[in-house]
Coordinates of C-alpha atoms and ligand atoms in Angstrom, one line a residue:
M5 CA -85.1 12.3 -15.2
A6 CA -81.6 12.8 -16.1
L7 CA -79.6 12.7 -13.1
G8 CA -77.2 15.7 -14.0
K9 CA -75.1 16.8 -10.3
P10 CA -77.8 19.0 -9.2
K11 CA -76.7 22.7 -7.8
P12 CA -74.8 23.5 -6.0
H13 CA -73.8 19.9 -5.0
M14 CA -70.0 20.6 -5.9
N15 CA -69.1 18.7 -3.2
D16 CA -71.7 16.1 -2.8
A17 CA -73.9 18.1 -1.1
Y18 CA -71.7 19.1 1.5
D19 CA -71.9 22.9 0.2
I20 CA -75.2 23.8 1.6
R21 CA -77.6 26.4 0.2
D22 CA -80.5 26.1 2.3
Y23 CA -80.7 24.1 5.9
R24 CA -84.1 23.5 5.7
K25 CA -85.3 22.8 2.6
V26 CA -84.3 19.3 0.5
M27 CA -82.4 19.6 -2.7
T28 CA -85.0 19.3 -5.5
E29 CA -83.6 16.8 -6.7
F30 CA -84.1 14.3 -4.3
G31 CA -87.6 15.4 -3.6
S32 CA -89.9 17.6 -1.3
M33 CA -90.1 18.1 2.3
A34 CA -93.1 16.1 2.1
D35 CA -91.1 13.3 0.9
F36 CA -89.0 13.7 3.9
D37 CA -91.4 13.3 6.2
R38 CA -93.2 10.1 4.9
M39 CA -90.1 8.4 4.4
L40 CA -89.4 9.6 8.2
G41 CA -92.8 8.2 9.4
E42 CA -92.2 5.1 7.2
I43 CA -88.6 4.9 9.0
K44 CA -90.0 4.9 12.8
Q45 CA -93.2 2.4 11.6
R46 CA -90.4 0.1 11.2
G47 CA -88.7 1.0 14.9
M48 CA -85.9 2.5 13.2
K49 CA -84.1 5.4 13.9
L50 CA -82.8 8.6 11.3
I51 CA -79.6 10.2 12.0
V52 CA -79.0 13.2 9.5
D53 CA -75.3 14.8 8.4
L54 CA -74.8 18.1 10.1
V55 CA -72.8 20.1 8.2
V56 CA -71.8 23.5 10.3
N57 CA -68.3 23.8 9.7
H58 CA -69.2 25.8 6.3
T59 CA -71.9 26.6 3.9
S60 CA -72.3 26.9 0.5
D61 CA -71.1 30.0 -1.4
E62 CA -74.5 30.1 -2.5
H63 CA -76.0 30.3 1.0
A64 CA -78.1 33.5 1.3
W65 CA -76.1 34.4 4.5
F66 CA -72.7 34.5 2.4
V67 CA -74.2 36.5 -0.4
E68 CA -75.2 38.9 2.1
S69 CA -71.7 38.5 3.7
R70 CA -69.5 39.2 0.7
K71 CA -71.4 42.4 -0.1
G72 CA -69.3 44.2 2.7
A73 CA -68.3 44.5 6.0
D74 CA -71.2 46.5 7.4
N75 CA -74.3 44.3 7.4
P76 CA -75.6 41.4 9.9
F77 CA -74.1 38.8 8.1
S78 CA -70.5 40.4 7.3
D79 CA -69.2 38.2 10.3
Y80 CA -70.8 35.1 9.8
Y81 CA -67.9 33.8 7.9
I82 CA -64.4 34.6 8.3
W83 CA -62.8 37.0 6.6
R84 CA -59.6 38.6 6.8
S85 CA -57.0 41.2 4.6
G86 CA -54.1 40.4 3.2
K87 CA -50.7 40.4 3.9
Q88 CA -48.1 42.3 1.6
G89 CA -50.8 41.6 -1.3
K90 CA -50.8 37.7 -0.1
E91 CA -53.3 35.2 1.5
P92 CA -53.8 35.9 5.4
N93 CA -51.8 33.0 6.2
N94 CA -50.0 30.1 4.8
W95 CA -52.9 27.6 5.7
V96 CA -54.1 25.0 3.1
S97 CA -57.4 24.1 1.6
L98 CA -58.1 20.2 2.3
F99 CA -59.0 20.2 -1.3
S100 CA -55.7 21.9 -2.6
G101 CA -54.3 25.1 -2.6
S102 CA -54.7 27.9 -0.2
A103 CA -57.1 28.1 2.5
W104 CA -58.0 31.6 1.2
K105 CA -59.8 33.1 -1.3
K106 CA -59.9 36.6 -2.4
D107 CA -63.4 38.3 -2.7
P108 CA -63.5 41.2 -5.0
N109 CA -66.5 42.4 -3.4
R110 CA -65.1 43.1 -0.2
D111 CA -61.6 43.3 -1.3
E112 CA -60.8 40.7 1.8
Y113 CA -60.1 36.9 1.5
Y114 CA -62.8 34.5 3.1
L115 CA -61.3 31.2 4.5
H116 CA -62.1 27.4 3.4
L117 CA -60.7 24.6 4.7
F118 CA -62.4 22.6 2.2
A119 CA -63.6 23.6 -1.2
E120 CA -63.7 27.0 -2.8
K121 CA -67.8 27.3 -2.8
Q122 CA -67.4 26.0 1.4
P123 CA -66.8 29.2 3.1
D124 CA -66.1 28.3 7.0
L125 CA -68.8 30.1 9.4
N126 CA -67.3 32.0 12.1
W127 CA -68.5 30.0 15.2
D128 CA -67.2 33.2 17.3
N129 CA -69.9 34.7 16.2
P130 CA -72.8 33.9 18.8
A131 CA -75.5 34.8 16.0
V132 CA -73.6 31.9 14.0
R133 CA -74.3 29.5 16.2
N134 CA -77.7 30.4 17.2
E135 CA -78.5 30.2 13.8
V136 CA -76.7 26.6 13.8
Y137 CA -78.8 25.6 17.5
D138 CA -82.0 26.5 15.8
L139 CA -81.5 24.7 12.4
M140 CA -80.8 21.7 14.7
K141 CA -84.0 22.1 16.6
F142 CA -86.0 22.4 13.6
W143 CA -85.3 18.9 12.4
L144 CA -85.2 17.5 16.0
D145 CA -88.4 18.8 16.2
K146 CA -89.5 16.6 13.2
G147 CA -88.4 13.7 15.0
I148 CA -84.9 12.9 13.7
D149 CA -83.1 10.9 16.2
G150 CA -79.7 12.3 16.1
F151 CA -76.5 13.9 14.1
R152 CA -73.6 12.8 12.1
M153 CA -71.3 16.0 12.7
D154 CA -69.3 16.7 10.1
V155 CA -65.7 17.9 10.7
I156 CA -67.0 19.0 13.8
P157 CA -63.5 19.7 15.0
L158 CA -62.9 22.5 13.0
I159 CA -65.6 24.6 13.9
S160 CA -63.5 27.0 16.2
K161 CA -60.2 29.0 14.9
D162 CA -57.6 30.8 16.5
P163 CA -58.4 34.2 15.5
I164 CA -54.9 35.1 15.4
F165 CA -54.2 33.0 12.4
S166 CA -50.7 32.7 12.4
D167 CA -48.8 30.4 9.8
Y168 CA -48.2 26.7 10.7
G169 CA -45.6 26.6 13.1
P170 CA -42.0 24.5 13.2
S171 CA -44.1 22.1 15.0
Y172 CA -46.5 21.7 11.8
N173 CA -46.1 17.4 11.3
G174 CA -47.7 18.3 7.4
R175 CA -51.5 17.5 8.0
P176 CA -53.7 20.6 8.1
E177 CA -56.3 18.6 10.2
S178 CA -54.0 18.8 13.4
V179 CA -54.0 22.3 13.3
Y180 CA -57.6 23.0 12.3
S181 CA -58.8 20.5 14.8
A182 CA -57.1 22.5 17.9
G183 CA -59.5 25.6 17.8
P184 CA -59.4 27.1 21.3
A185 CA -63.0 27.4 21.8
L186 CA -64.2 24.0 20.3
H187 CA -65.1 22.3 23.3
D188 CA -66.9 25.8 25.0
Y189 CA -69.2 25.6 21.7
L190 CA -70.0 21.8 22.1
Q191 CA -70.8 21.9 25.5
E192 CA -72.7 24.9 24.7
M193 CA -74.5 23.0 22.1
H194 CA -75.3 20.7 24.4
R195 CA -76.3 22.7 26.9
K196 CA -78.5 24.5 24.2
V197 CA -79.5 21.6 22.1
L198 CA -79.0 18.3 22.9
S199 CA -79.4 18.2 26.2
H200 CA -83.2 19.0 25.4
Y201 CA -84.1 15.9 22.8
D202 CA -83.2 12.2 23.1
V203 CA -80.6 12.5 20.8
M204 CA -77.6 10.5 19.5
T205 CA -74.8 12.2 18.4
V206 CA -71.4 11.1 16.3
G207 CA -69.0 13.5 15.4
E208 CA -66.5 13.3 12.1
G209 CA -63.2 13.1 14.5
F210 CA -60.8 14.8 11.6
G211 CA -57.8 15.3 13.1
V212 CA -58.7 13.6 16.6
T213 CA -56.4 11.4 18.4
L214 CA -56.9 9.2 21.0
E215 CA -55.7 11.7 23.2
K216 CA -58.0 14.0 22.7
T217 CA -60.7 11.7 22.3
P218 CA -62.1 11.6 25.5
L219 CA -62.4 15.4 25.8
F220 CA -65.6 14.9 22.8
V221 CA -67.1 11.7 24.3
D222 CA -66.5 11.2 28.1
E223 CA -70.5 10.8 29.3
R224 CA -69.3 13.2 32.2
R225 CA -68.2 16.5 29.7
H226 CA -71.8 16.0 28.3
E227 CA -70.6 16.9 24.8
L228 CA -70.9 14.2 21.9
D229 CA -71.7 10.4 22.7
M230 CA -69.4 9.0 19.7
V231 CA -66.3 10.3 17.8
F232 CA -65.2 8.8 14.4
H233 CA -61.6 8.6 14.3
F234 CA -59.4 8.4 11.0
E235 CA -56.4 5.9 12.4
L236 CA -58.1 2.7 10.6
A237 CA -59.7 4.2 7.5
R238 CA -56.6 6.0 6.8
L239 CA -54.0 3.2 7.9
D240 CA -52.7 3.1 4.4
R241 CA -52.4 6.7 3.9
D242 CA -48.8 9.0 3.5
G243 CA -51.1 12.0 2.8
W244 CA -52.7 11.9 -0.4
R245 CA -50.6 9.0 -1.5
W246 CA -51.6 5.4 -0.4
K247 CA -48.8 3.0 1.4
P248 CA -48.8 -0.5 2.3
W249 CA -50.0 -1.7 5.8
T250 CA -49.4 -4.8 8.2
L251 CA -52.4 -6.4 10.4
Q252 CA -49.7 -6.0 13.1
E253 CA -50.2 -2.0 12.4
F254 CA -54.2 -2.7 12.2
K255 CA -54.4 -4.9 15.9
A256 CA -52.4 -1.7 17.2
V257 CA -54.8 0.8 16.4
V258 CA -57.8 -1.4 17.7
A259 CA -55.7 -2.3 21.1
K260 CA -54.7 1.5 21.4
F261 CA -58.1 2.7 21.1
N262 CA -59.5 -0.2 23.6
R263 CA -56.7 0.3 26.2
G264 CA -57.2 4.1 26.0
L265 CA -60.5 4.8 26.3
D266 CA -62.1 4.0 29.7
R267 CA -66.0 3.2 30.3
H268 CA -67.1 7.0 30.3
C269 CA -66.0 6.8 26.5
W270 CA -68.4 4.9 24.0
Q271 CA -66.6 3.8 20.6
S272 CA -67.6 3.6 16.8
P273 CA -65.8 1.7 15.0
Y274 CA -66.1 1.5 11.2
L275 CA -64.5 0.5 8.0
S276 CA -65.7 2.8 5.8
N277 CA -67.9 5.4 4.6
H278 CA -69.1 7.5 1.8
D279 CA -65.0 9.4 2.0
S280 CA -63.5 5.3 1.7
P281 CA -62.5 2.9 -0.7
R282 CA -64.8 -0.2 -0.1
P283 CA -63.6 -2.1 2.9
V284 CA -63.4 -5.7 1.0
S285 CA -61.0 -4.0 -1.3
H286 CA -59.2 -2.3 1.3
F287 CA -58.5 -4.5 3.8
G288 CA -60.1 -7.9 2.2
D289 CA -59.5 -9.6 -0.9
D290 CA -62.1 -8.5 -3.9
S291 CA -61.4 -11.1 -6.5
P292 CA -63.8 -13.6 -7.2
R293 CA -62.1 -16.4 -5.3
Y294 CA -62.0 -14.3 -1.8
R295 CA -64.7 -11.8 -1.8
E296 CA -67.2 -13.3 -0.1
K297 CA -65.1 -14.8 2.6
S298 CA -63.2 -11.7 2.9
A299 CA -66.2 -9.6 3.0
K300 CA -67.3 -11.8 5.7
L301 CA -64.5 -11.9 8.0
L302 CA -64.4 -8.1 8.0
A303 CA -67.9 -7.9 8.9
T304 CA -67.4 -10.2 11.9
F305 CA -64.4 -7.8 12.8
L306 CA -66.9 -4.7 13.0
L307 CA -69.4 -6.8 14.4
T308 CA -67.3 -8.3 17.5
S309 CA -65.6 -4.7 17.8
V310 CA -66.1 -2.6 20.9
G311 CA -68.9 0.3 21.1
T312 CA -71.5 1.1 18.4
P313 CA -70.5 -0.6 15.1
F314 CA -71.0 1.7 11.9
L315 CA -71.7 0.0 8.6
Y316 CA -72.1 1.9 5.1
Q317 CA -74.2 1.3 2.4
G318 CA -73.4 -1.4 -0.2
D319 CA -70.5 -3.1 2.4
E320 CA -73.6 -5.8 3.4
I321 CA -73.4 -7.1 -0.1
G322 CA -69.6 -6.9 -0.4
M323 CA -69.5 -4.2 -3.2
T324 CA -65.8 -3.5 -4.4
N325 CA -64.1 -0.5 -5.1
C326 CA -64.7 0.6 -9.0
P327 CA -61.9 0.2 -12.0
L328 CA -60.5 3.3 -12.4
N329 CA -58.7 4.5 -15.6
S330 CA -58.4 7.6 -16.1
I331 CA -59.3 11.5 -14.4
D332 CA -62.4 11.2 -16.5
D333 CA -63.5 8.3 -14.2
L334 CA -63.0 10.5 -11.2
D335 CA -65.9 13.0 -10.0
D336 CA -64.7 14.1 -6.4
I337 CA -63.6 17.5 -6.5
E338 CA -61.2 16.6 -3.9
A339 CA -59.5 14.3 -6.3
R340 CA -60.1 16.7 -9.2
N341 CA -58.4 19.1 -7.3
L342 CA -55.2 16.9 -6.1
W343 CA -54.9 16.7 -10.1
K344 CA -54.5 19.7 -11.1
S345 CA -52.2 20.7 -8.2
E346 CA -50.1 16.9 -8.5
V347 CA -50.3 16.3 -12.3
E348 CA -50.9 19.5 -14.1
T349 CA -48.1 21.1 -12.1
G350 CA -45.7 17.8 -13.3
S351 CA -45.2 16.8 -9.7
V352 CA -46.9 13.4 -10.2
T353 CA -47.2 11.2 -13.7
P354 CA -51.2 10.4 -14.3
D355 CA -50.3 6.7 -14.0
E356 CA -48.6 7.5 -10.7
F357 CA -51.7 9.5 -9.6
L358 CA -54.1 6.9 -10.5
F359 CA -52.1 4.2 -9.1
H360 CA -52.3 6.1 -5.8
L361 CA -56.1 6.9 -6.2
R362 CA -57.1 3.2 -7.2
K363 CA -56.5 2.4 -3.6
T364 CA -57.8 5.6 -1.8
S365 CA -60.3 6.9 -4.0
R366 CA -63.7 8.7 -2.1
D367 CA -65.2 7.5 -5.3
H368 CA -65.3 3.9 -4.7
S369 CA -68.0 4.2 -1.8
R370 CA -70.4 6.6 -4.2
N371 CA -70.8 4.6 -7.4
P372 CA -74.5 3.9 -7.2
M373 CA -76.1 1.0 -5.3
Q374 CA -76.0 -1.8 -6.7
W375 CA -79.5 -3.2 -6.7
N376 CA -79.8 -6.4 -9.4
A377 CA -78.2 -7.1 -12.5
S378 CA -80.7 -4.8 -14.5
A379 CA -79.5 -1.8 -16.3
N380 CA -77.6 0.4 -14.4
A381 CA -77.7 -2.0 -11.5
G382 CA -81.5 -1.3 -11.0
F383 CA -80.1 2.4 -9.6
T384 CA -82.4 4.6 -12.3
D385 CA -84.5 3.9 -15.2
A386 CA -82.9 7.1 -16.7
A387 CA -80.6 6.6 -19.9
K388 CA -77.3 7.9 -17.6
P389 CA -77.0 7.4 -13.9
W390 CA -75.2 10.4 -12.3
F391 CA -72.1 8.5 -11.6
R392 CA -70.8 5.6 -13.1
V393 CA -72.0 1.8 -12.3
N394 CA -69.4 -0.9 -10.9
P395 CA -69.2 -3.0 -13.8
R396 CA -69.3 -5.9 -11.5
Y397 CA -72.9 -5.3 -10.5
Q398 CA -74.2 -8.0 -12.5
E399 CA -72.2 -10.6 -10.2
I400 CA -72.4 -8.2 -7.1
N401 CA -76.2 -7.0 -6.2
A402 CA -78.6 -6.7 -3.6
E403 CA -81.3 -9.0 -5.2
A404 CA -78.4 -11.9 -5.5
D405 CA -77.5 -11.8 -2.0
L406 CA -81.6 -11.9 -0.9
N407 CA -81.7 -15.1 -3.2
S408 CA -78.8 -16.8 -1.3
K409 CA -78.9 -17.8 2.6
E410 CA -74.9 -18.1 2.4
S411 CA -74.9 -14.7 1.2
I412 CA -73.3 -11.6 2.6
Y413 CA -76.5 -9.9 3.6
F414 CA -77.3 -12.8 5.4
Y415 CA -73.9 -13.3 6.9
Y416 CA -74.4 -9.3 8.2
S417 CA -78.0 -10.1 9.1
R418 CA -76.9 -13.5 11.6
L419 CA -74.0 -11.6 12.9
I420 CA -75.9 -8.7 13.9
E421 CA -78.4 -10.8 15.9
F422 CA -75.6 -13.0 17.2
R423 CA -74.4 -9.8 19.0
K424 CA -77.6 -8.9 20.0
K425 CA -77.9 -11.9 21.9
N426 CA -74.7 -12.2 23.3
R427 CA -73.9 -9.0 25.6
A428 CA -70.1 -9.4 26.0
F429 CA -69.6 -8.1 22.5
I430 CA -71.8 -4.8 23.5
Y431 CA -70.2 -4.5 26.8
G432 CA -67.3 -7.0 27.2
D433 CA -63.9 -6.0 27.6
Y434 CA -61.3 -6.8 24.6
T435 CA -57.8 -8.5 24.6
D436 CA -55.8 -8.8 21.9
V437 CA -54.3 -12.4 22.4
D438 CA -51.6 -12.0 19.6
P439 CA -50.7 -9.1 18.8
D440 CA -47.2 -9.8 16.7
H441 CA -48.9 -12.4 14.4
P442 CA -48.9 -11.2 11.1
K443 CA -51.7 -13.3 9.9
I444 CA -53.9 -13.9 12.5
F445 CA -56.0 -11.6 14.5
A446 CA -57.4 -13.0 17.3
Y447 CA -59.2 -11.1 20.9
L448 CA -61.1 -11.5 23.7
R449 CA -64.3 -10.5 24.3
D450 CA -65.3 -11.1 27.9
L451 CA -68.1 -10.1 30.2
E452 CA -68.9 -11.7 33.7
N453 CA -69.1 -15.6 33.0
D454 CA -69.2 -15.0 29.2
R455 CA -65.7 -15.6 27.4
F456 CA -65.5 -15.7 23.8
L457 CA -62.7 -15.7 21.1
V458 CA -62.5 -14.2 17.9
V459 CA -59.9 -16.0 15.5
M460 CA -59.3 -14.5 12.0
N461 CA -57.1 -15.3 9.2
F462 CA -56.3 -11.6 7.5
S463 CA -54.5 -13.5 4.5
G464 CA -54.9 -15.5 1.7
D465 CA -52.4 -18.2 2.6
E466 CA -53.8 -21.2 4.9
V467 CA -52.6 -21.2 8.7
V468 CA -51.9 -23.7 11.2
Y469 CA -53.0 -21.4 14.5
R470 CA -51.7 -23.1 17.9
L471 CA -54.3 -21.0 20.5
P472 CA -52.0 -19.3 23.3
E473 CA -51.3 -20.9 26.5
G474 CA -54.6 -20.9 28.8
L475 CA -57.4 -20.6 25.9
N476 CA -59.5 -23.7 25.6
T477 CA -62.3 -23.7 23.4
E478 CA -65.9 -24.9 24.4
S479 CA -67.1 -25.0 21.5
M480 CA -67.7 -22.7 18.0
V481 CA -70.5 -20.7 17.5
F482 CA -70.0 -18.6 14.7
T483 CA -68.2 -18.9 11.2
N484 CA -67.6 -17.8 7.8
G485 CA -67.7 -21.3 6.6
T486 CA -65.8 -24.0 8.5
E487 CA -68.3 -26.2 9.5
L488 CA -68.9 -25.9 13.8
R489 CA -66.9 -27.6 15.9
E490 CA -65.9 -28.6 19.6
N491 CA -62.5 -28.2 21.7
E492 CA -59.8 -27.2 19.1
D493 CA -56.6 -25.9 20.3
S494 CA -54.9 -26.0 17.0
L495 CA -56.8 -24.7 14.2
R496 CA -56.0 -25.1 10.4
M497 CA -57.3 -21.7 9.7
V498 CA -58.0 -21.4 5.4
P499 CA -57.6 -17.9 4.0
W500 CA -60.1 -15.6 5.0
D501 CA -61.2 -17.7 8.0
A502 CA -63.4 -16.0 10.7
R503 CA -64.7 -18.0 13.8
I504 CA -65.8 -16.7 17.2
Y505 CA -65.3 -19.7 20.0
R506 CA -67.2 -19.9 23.2
L507 CA -64.0 -20.5 25.9
A508 CA -64.2 -23.1 28.7
K509 CA -64.9 -20.9 32.0
Ligands
LIG630 O1 -59.7 13.7 4.4 C1 -60.3 14.6 3.2 C2 -59.7 15.3 3.5 O2 -58.0 15.7 2.8 C3 -61.4 13.8 3.3 O3 -61.8 12.4 3.2 C4 -62.7 14.7 3.7 O4 -63.0 15.6 3.5 C5 -62.7 14.5 5.5 O5 -62.4 13.6 6.1 C6 -63.8 15.6 5.9 O6 -64.9 14.7 5.4 C7 -66.0 15.6 5.4 O7 -66.3 16.7 5.1 C8 -66.2 17.7 3.7 C9 -66.7 16.7 2.8 O8 -66.1 16.4 1.4 C10 -66.6 14.8 2.8 O9 -67.3 14.4 2.5 C11 -67.4 14.8 4.6 O10 -67.6 13.7 4.9 C12 -66.2 18.5 3.1 O11 -67.5 18.8 3.6

């Protein structure tokens, strides 16, 4: 089967045409039901992506809505007249250009905070909210176990739609995630749907700051269980551009969230997803010399973090960013629209654009999964996969990792088991013991009598690290390559060395 990109699928399935159907290219509803059954037989759970800030413009609701202002679907979306022949306000789309598109059918503009083919739903319309609640129940009644909620902080909009104000910080999501009825709707969703099921929820907290996080996840508010923040994932971002980051900045974000959230708020640490570069390229060293060791160090950070760690497909075998030589190597609509708005307008040169996108592109996490060293990395037997395969697939693939007990894959596996056996990593306190060190990341996780010290050398240099006063190691209980040792207070940390010590009581 030719794996071209199915329709609409212009933004990798975040432009949904029918909420109750599996896209033909991905199979049938019977396939979905079988997959869910197999997942449950393995004691696993299935979380699905709930994308209800917007639909595809090919959704039946929008097809009707754009016909005019006098049908039951007219107010399912956000329509406004222009102002002096221009867009209703100066809001921009997160995929470049205006957030408004004029529709000739209605002679009005509709709002699309993302692509033009992703019109925003009008959550102020109770009929829309009830449609969403019904579709959530449809999937929950099939037996799914939870939702990841796509850009859920954006669902409420101030109906006045005033221009960005004088305090606008240049980041549209800070305006779009501040709608007046957001938490009313999330609490209504919880009351009408979530509270009736055994379900886990995690919101994609696009635009959500630490200060706003408790509003979403404080268990006493009955909204969501968790919310992803973007402060680590976007640590090295200046708008769409890349910027250098430091370990101190990385540690400061982690400490800030651990200090700022109390026991009523559960965290959801992650280092990557389908919108991010690969962690070993982003935060580690993806060279042949240090890829495995630094990938294991990053796994050590993630799986000793506070909250529920989220891993992304391919990171468990240390998949890397994909070489980027021209705009033709990019599939992502966000990047391709940016090329139009930045390069084709002459604002930046192609080389400058590619320099930044080599570090930040969402496509890095979308190259086909590398299963083995055969053609197309074993991803498909079609002549041409839907997207280019990372040329390192013969070195980096699941089969190779499964054939080596020292692989990244088995390191993750052992670390997950270690975390589950030691409650301090799940429920324990977090204390950064050396926030200013430029290369060493060292923190405590302790619960009751269990005290652990995690020490990582986030650099390609050897570091002799003297432990801060009062920290007496009893034994090294986990490591990404150093032999286990007893009683150390001065550590010779090789590049990308990661260790977990049990501390003397
Ligand atoms: O930062 C972004 C916008 O500039 C993007 O990474 C991303 O669009 C944002 O984090 C919201 O992401 C979610 O909604 C998008 C979809 O393209 C992303 O894949 C999804 O994760 C629109 O549906």
